[in-house]
Amino acid sequence: MKQNEIYVRTIWKSLCLLFIVGILFIILSIPAKAAETEGLETGIAGTEDNRTNINEPGTAQNADELKELNVANNLTITYDDGNGEISGSLKILITLTAIALAPIMLITLTSFTRIIIVLHFTRTALNTQTSPPNQVMIALALFLTFFIMNPILTQINDEAIKPFDAGEITQEEALERGMEPLREFMYGQTQAKDVRMFLEIAKVSGVEGLDDIPNSVLIPSFLISELRTAFIIGFLIYIPFIVIDMVVASTLMSMGMMMLPPTTISMPFKILLFILADGWNLVIGNLVKTFY
């Protein structure tokens, strides 16, 4: 214990000594220069001919003059990011925020909701429990969403992202141009009664077209319409499999096998019917066509 205490004390003394030496080194390394009389009067280091600043603070009139701003003994600001509207660190922050919100945007602004619900209804109707697995269903829904939204994403890239990167438009204009294709897609899939319901709840009047509908009304209206459409498709998928369950249940009851679960016998017949009808092709093909 004594050796450990001596060792700890030695380390602390060494650190304190290094800290003191560092402070002395910083103090001694600061050059002491007296300001000239003209510099003291004007508040600017140096004379008019050799002073270190280029422009007076607040005199920049455009981006080029702003890039050359260099005031001595003050904060030096340098803009060299094209349009001079947003710094690199802020762009990183906005990008990270967009990545964090990407799953919510994927669910609320695209065709993902309808696709994943219909796939879930299909698996439940087949009574295959966890086959296909959730990972496979989500992956299939993502690729189908990308397939459906590809023209819209291309339009957003051409009309909003590329001009903004080139400095041709501002952030507000890029956001408006980027939302416009998504708004047109959502409006085309939204039922009018859902839009009217949310407009009445929000007490928004004087709406004549898509441009007058705010996003706070359009997005929930789109989601409600997607849920309604997905449940209608799911009901239609259920009908043939319900018929098989009824036939199997009545057959087992007529044979006196009331203790045997009908679902155990009907599941192979459901899978057989699904295979013979090429079910995945029918379900996915018609599901994708509902967006066109």
Coordinates of N, CA and C in Angstrom, one line a residue, residues 3-136:
Q3 N 3.9 1.6 -1.1 CA 4.5 1.8 -2.4 C 3.5 2.4 -3.4
N4 N 2.3 1.9 -3.4 CA 1.3 2.4 -4.3 C 1.0 3.9 -4.0
E5 N 0.9 4.3 -2.7 CA 0.7 5.7 -2.4 C 1.9 6.6 -2.9
I6 N 3.1 6.1 -2.7 CA 4.3 6.8 -3.2 C 4.2 7.0 -4.7
Y7 N 3.8 5.9 -5.4 CA 3.7 5.9 -6.8 C 2.7 6.9 -7.3
V8 N 1.5 7.0 -6.6 CA 0.5 7.9 -7.0 C 0.9 9.3 -6.8
R9 N 1.5 9.6 -5.6 CA 2.0 10.9 -5.3 C 3.0 11.4 -6.3
T10 N 3.9 10.5 -6.7 CA 4.9 10.9 -7.7 C 4.3 11.3 -9.0
I11 N 3.3 10.5 -9.5 CA 2.6 10.8 -10.7 C 1.9 12.2 -10.6
W12 N 1.2 12.5 -9.5 CA 0.5 13.8 -9.4 C 1.5 14.9 -9.4
K13 N 2.7 14.7 -8.7 CA 3.7 15.8 -8.7 C 4.2 16.0 -10.1
S14 N 4.4 15.0 -10.9 CA 4.9 15.1 -12.2 C 3.9 15.9 -13.1
L15 N 2.6 15.5 -12.9 CA 1.6 16.2 -13.7 C 1.5 17.7 -13.4
C16 N 1.6 18.0 -12.1 CA 1.5 19.4 -11.7 C 2.7 20.2 -12.2
L17 N 3.9 19.5 -12.2 CA 5.1 20.2 -12.7 C 4.9 20.4 -14.2
L18 N 4.4 19.5 -15.0 CA 4.2 19.6 -16.4 C 3.2 20.7 -16.7
F19 N 2.2 20.8 -15.9 CA 1.1 21.8 -16.1 C 1.7 23.2 -15.8
I20 N 2.5 23.4 -14.8 CA 3.1 24.7 -14.5 C 4.1 25.1 -15.6
V21 N 4.9 24.1 -16.1 CA 5.9 24.4 -17.2 C 5.1 24.8 -18.4
G22 N 4.0 24.2 -18.7 CA 3.2 24.5 -19.9 C 2.7 25.9 -19.8
I23 N 2.2 26.3 -18.6 CA 1.6 27.7 -18.5 C 2.7 28.7 -18.7
L24 N 3.9 28.4 -18.1 CA 5.0 29.4 -18.3 C 5.4 29.5 -19.7
F25 N 5.4 28.4 -20.4 CA 5.8 28.4 -21.8 C 4.9 29.2 -22.7
I26 N 3.6 29.1 -22.4 CA 2.6 29.8 -23.1 C 2.7 31.3 -22.9
I27 N 2.9 31.6 -21.6 CA 3.1 33.1 -21.2 C 4.3 33.7 -21.9
L28 N 5.4 33.0 -21.9 CA 6.6 33.5 -22.4 C 6.6 33.5 -23.9
S29 N 5.8 32.7 -24.6 CA 5.8 32.7 -26.0 C 4.9 33.7 -26.7
I30 N 4.1 34.4 -25.9 CA 3.2 35.5 -26.4 C 4.1 36.7 -26.7
P31 N 4.1 37.2 -27.9 CA 5.0 38.4 -28.2 C 4.3 39.7 -27.7
A32 N 5.0 40.5 -27.1 CA 4.5 41.8 -26.6 C 4.9 42.9 -27.6
K33 N 3.9 43.4 -28.3 CA 4.1 44.5 -29.2 C 3.2 45.7 -28.9
A34 N 3.8 46.8 -29.0 CA 3.0 48.0 -28.7 C 2.4 48.5 -30.0
A35 N 1.1 48.9 -29.9 CA 0.4 49.4 -31.0 C 0.8 50.8 -31.3
E36 N 0.8 51.1 -32.6 CA 1.2 52.5 -33.0 C 0.1 53.4 -32.7
T37 N 0.4 54.7 -32.7 CA -0.5 55.8 -32.3 C -1.7 55.8 -33.2
E38 N -1.5 55.7 -34.5 CA -2.6 55.7 -35.4 C -3.5 54.5 -35.2
G39 N -2.9 53.3 -34.9 CA -3.7 52.1 -34.7 C -4.6 52.3 -33.4
L40 N -4.0 52.9 -32.4 CA -4.8 53.1 -31.2 C -6.0 54.0 -31.4
E41 N -5.8 55.1 -32.2 CA -6.9 56.0 -32.5 C -8.0 55.4 -33.3
T42 N -7.6 54.6 -34.3 CA -8.6 54.0 -35.2 C -9.1 52.7 -34.7
G43 N -8.4 52.0 -33.7 CA -8.8 50.7 -33.3 C -8.4 49.6 -34.2
I44 N -7.5 49.9 -35.2 CA -7.1 48.9 -36.2 C -5.6 48.8 -36.1
A45 N -5.1 47.5 -36.1 CA -3.6 47.3 -36.0 C -3.0 47.7 -37.2
G46 N -1.9 48.6 -37.1 CA -1.1 49.0 -38.3 C -1.6 50.3 -38.8
T47 N -0.9 50.8 -39.7 CA -1.2 52.1 -40.4 C -2.1 51.8 -41.6
E48 N -2.6 52.9 -42.2 CA -3.4 52.7 -43.4 C -2.8 51.9 -44.5
D49 N -1.4 52.0 -44.6 CA -0.7 51.4 -45.7 C -0.4 49.9 -45.4
N50 N -0.1 49.6 -44.2 CA 0.4 48.3 -43.9 C -0.5 47.5 -42.8
R51 N -1.7 48.0 -42.6 CA -2.5 47.4 -41.6 C -3.0 46.0 -42.1
T52 N -3.3 45.1 -41.1 CA -3.5 43.7 -41.5 C -4.9 43.4 -42.0
N53 N -5.8 44.3 -41.8 CA -7.2 44.0 -42.3 C -7.3 44.4 -43.7
I54 N -8.3 43.8 -44.4 CA -8.5 44.2 -45.8 C -9.7 45.1 -46.0
N55 N -10.8 44.6 -45.3 CA -12.1 45.4 -45.4 C -12.5 45.7 -44.0
E56 N -13.3 46.8 -43.8 CA -13.9 47.2 -42.6 C -15.0 46.2 -42.2
P57 N -15.3 45.9 -41.0 CA -16.4 45.0 -40.6 C -17.7 45.6 -41.1
G58 N -18.5 44.7 -41.7 CA -19.8 45.1 -42.2 C -19.9 45.8 -43.5
T59 N -18.7 45.9 -44.2 CA -18.7 46.6 -45.5 C -18.9 45.7 -46.7
A60 N -19.0 44.4 -46.5 CA -19.1 43.5 -47.6 C -20.5 43.6 -48.2
Q61 N -20.5 43.7 -49.6 CA -21.7 43.9 -50.3 C -22.2 42.7 -51.1
N62 N -21.3 41.7 -51.3 CA -21.6 40.5 -52.1 C -20.7 39.4 -51.6
A63 N -20.9 38.2 -52.2 CA -20.2 37.0 -51.7 C -18.7 37.1 -51.9
D64 N -18.3 37.7 -53.0 CA -16.8 37.9 -53.3 C -16.1 38.7 -52.2
E65 N -16.8 39.9 -51.9 CA -16.2 40.7 -50.8 C -16.2 40.0 -49.5
L66 N -17.2 39.2 -49.2 CA -17.4 38.5 -48.0 C -16.3 37.5 -47.8
K67 N -15.8 36.9 -48.9 CA -14.7 35.9 -48.8 C -13.4 36.5 -48.5
E68 N -13.2 37.8 -48.8 CA -12.0 38.5 -48.5 C -12.0 39.2 -47.2
L69 N -13.1 39.1 -46.4 CA -13.1 39.8 -45.1 C -12.1 39.2 -44.2
N70 N -11.2 40.1 -43.6 CA -10.2 39.6 -42.7 C -9.8 40.8 -41.8
V71 N -10.4 40.8 -40.6 CA -10.3 41.9 -39.7 C -9.2 41.5 -38.6
A72 N -8.2 42.3 -38.4 CA -7.2 42.0 -37.5 C -7.7 42.1 -36.0
N73 N -7.1 41.3 -35.1 CA -7.5 41.4 -33.7 C -9.0 41.1 -33.5
N74 N -9.6 40.5 -34.4 CA -11.0 40.1 -34.3 C -11.3 38.7 -34.8
L75 N -12.5 38.3 -34.9 CA -12.9 37.0 -35.4 C -12.7 37.0 -36.9
T76 N -12.0 36.1 -37.5 CA -11.8 36.0 -38.9 C -12.8 35.0 -39.5
I77 N -13.5 35.5 -40.5 CA -14.6 34.7 -41.1 C -14.2 34.4 -42.5
T78 N -14.3 33.2 -43.0 CA -14.0 32.8 -44.3 C -15.1 32.0 -44.9
Y79 N -15.7 32.5 -46.0 CA -16.8 31.8 -46.7 C -16.2 31.3 -48.0
D80 N -16.2 30.0 -48.2 CA -15.7 29.4 -49.5 C -16.5 28.2 -49.8
D81 N -17.9 28.3 -49.6 CA -18.7 27.1 -49.9 C -19.7 27.3 -51.0
G82 N -19.3 28.1 -52.0 CA -20.2 28.3 -53.2 C -21.1 29.5 -53.0
N83 N -22.3 29.2 -52.5 CA -23.3 30.3 -52.3 C -23.2 31.0 -51.0
G84 N -22.4 30.5 -50.1 CA -22.2 31.2 -48.8 C -23.5 31.2 -47.9
E85 N -24.3 30.2 -48.0 CA -25.6 30.2 -47.3 C -25.6 29.3 -46.1
I86 N -24.8 28.2 -46.2 CA -24.8 27.2 -45.1 C -23.4 26.6 -44.9
S87 N -23.0 26.5 -43.7 CA -21.6 26.0 -43.5 C -21.6 24.5 -43.6
G88 N -20.3 23.9 -43.7 CA -20.2 22.5 -43.8 C -20.7 21.7 -42.6
S89 N -20.4 22.3 -41.4 CA -20.8 21.6 -40.2 C -22.4 21.5 -40.1
L90 N -23.0 22.6 -40.5 CA -24.5 22.6 -40.5 C -25.0 21.7 -41.5
K91 N -24.4 21.5 -42.7 CA -24.8 20.5 -43.7 C -24.7 19.1 -43.1
I92 N -23.7 18.8 -42.3 CA -23.5 17.5 -41.7 C -24.7 17.3 -40.7
L93 N -25.0 18.3 -39.9 CA -26.1 18.2 -39.0 C -27.4 17.9 -39.7
I94 N -27.7 18.7 -40.7 CA -28.9 18.5 -41.5 C -29.0 17.1 -42.1
T95 N -27.8 16.6 -42.6 CA -27.8 15.3 -43.2 C -28.0 14.2 -42.2
L96 N -27.4 14.3 -41.0 CA -27.7 13.3 -39.9 C -29.1 13.4 -39.5
T97 N -29.7 14.6 -39.4 CA -31.1 14.6 -39.0 C -32.0 14.0 -40.1
A98 N -31.7 14.2 -41.3 CA -32.5 13.6 -42.4 C -32.4 12.1 -42.4
I99 N -31.2 11.6 -42.0 CA -31.0 10.1 -41.9 C -31.8 9.5 -40.8
A100 N -31.9 10.3 -39.7 CA -32.7 9.8 -38.5 C -34.1 9.8 -38.8
L101 N -34.6 10.8 -39.6 CA -36.0 10.8 -40.0 C -36.4 10.0 -41.2
A102 N -35.4 9.4 -41.9 CA -35.6 8.6 -43.1 C -36.6 7.5 -42.9
P103 N -36.5 6.7 -41.8 CA -37.6 5.6 -41.7 C -39.0 6.2 -41.6
I104 N -39.2 7.3 -40.8 CA -40.5 7.9 -40.7 C -41.0 8.4 -42.1
M105 N -40.1 9.0 -42.8 CA -40.5 9.5 -44.2 C -40.8 8.3 -45.1
L106 N -40.0 7.3 -45.0 CA -40.3 6.1 -45.8 C -41.6 5.5 -45.6
I107 N -42.1 5.5 -44.3 CA -43.4 4.9 -44.0 C -44.5 5.8 -44.4
T108 N -44.4 7.1 -44.1 CA -45.5 8.1 -44.3 C -45.6 8.7 -45.6
L109 N -44.6 8.8 -46.4 CA -44.6 9.5 -47.7 C -44.5 8.6 -48.9
T110 N -44.4 7.3 -48.7 CA -44.2 6.4 -49.9 C -45.3 5.3 -49.9
S111 N -45.1 4.4 -50.8 CA -46.1 3.2 -50.9 C -45.8 2.1 -49.9
F112 N -44.8 2.3 -49.0 CA -44.4 1.2 -48.1 C -45.5 0.7 -47.2
T113 N -46.4 1.6 -46.7 CA -47.4 1.2 -45.8 C -48.4 0.2 -46.4
R114 N -48.9 0.5 -47.6 CA -49.8 -0.4 -48.3 C -49.2 -1.7 -48.6
I115 N -47.9 -1.7 -49.0 CA -47.3 -3.0 -49.4 C -47.1 -3.9 -48.3
I116 N -46.5 -3.4 -47.1 CA -46.2 -4.2 -46.0 C -47.5 -4.8 -45.4
I117 N -48.6 -4.0 -45.4 CA -49.9 -4.5 -44.8 C -50.4 -5.6 -45.7
V118 N -50.4 -5.5 -47.0 CA -50.9 -6.5 -47.9 C -50.1 -7.8 -47.8
L119 N -48.8 -7.7 -47.6 CA -47.9 -8.8 -47.5 C -48.3 -9.5 -46.2
H120 N -48.5 -8.8 -45.1 CA -48.9 -9.4 -43.8 C -50.2 -10.1 -43.9
F121 N -51.2 -9.5 -44.6 CA -52.5 -10.2 -44.8 C -52.3 -11.5 -45.6
T122 N -51.4 -11.5 -46.6 CA -51.2 -12.7 -47.4 C -50.6 -13.8 -46.5
R123 N -49.6 -13.5 -45.7 CA -49.0 -14.5 -44.9 C -50.0 -15.0 -43.8
T124 N -50.8 -14.1 -43.3 CA -51.8 -14.6 -42.3 C -52.9 -15.5 -42.9
A125 N -53.3 -15.1 -44.1 CA -54.3 -15.9 -44.8 C -53.8 -17.3 -45.1
L126 N -52.5 -17.4 -45.5 CA -52.0 -18.7 -45.7 C -51.8 -19.5 -44.4
N127 N -51.8 -18.9 -43.3 CA -51.6 -19.5 -42.0 C -50.3 -20.2 -41.9
T128 N -49.3 -19.6 -42.4 CA -47.9 -20.2 -42.4 C -47.1 -19.6 -41.2
Q129 N -47.7 -18.9 -40.3 CA -47.1 -18.3 -39.1 C -46.0 -17.4 -39.5
T130 N -44.7 -17.8 -39.5 CA -43.6 -16.9 -39.7 C -42.9 -17.2 -41.1
S131 N -43.6 -17.7 -42.0 CA -43.0 -18.0 -43.3 C -43.9 -17.3 -44.4
P132 N -43.3 -16.4 -45.1 CA -41.9 -15.9 -45.1 C -41.6 -15.1 -43.9
P133 N -40.3 -15.0 -43.4 CA -40.0 -14.3 -42.2 C -40.2 -12.8 -42.4
N134 N -40.2 -12.1 -41.2 CA -40.4 -10.6 -41.3 C -39.3 -9.9 -42.1
Q135 N -38.0 -10.4 -41.9 CA -36.9 -9.8 -42.7 C -37.2 -9.9 -44.2
V136 N -37.6 -11.0 -44.6 CA -37.9 -11.2 -46.1 C -39.0 -10.2 -46.5

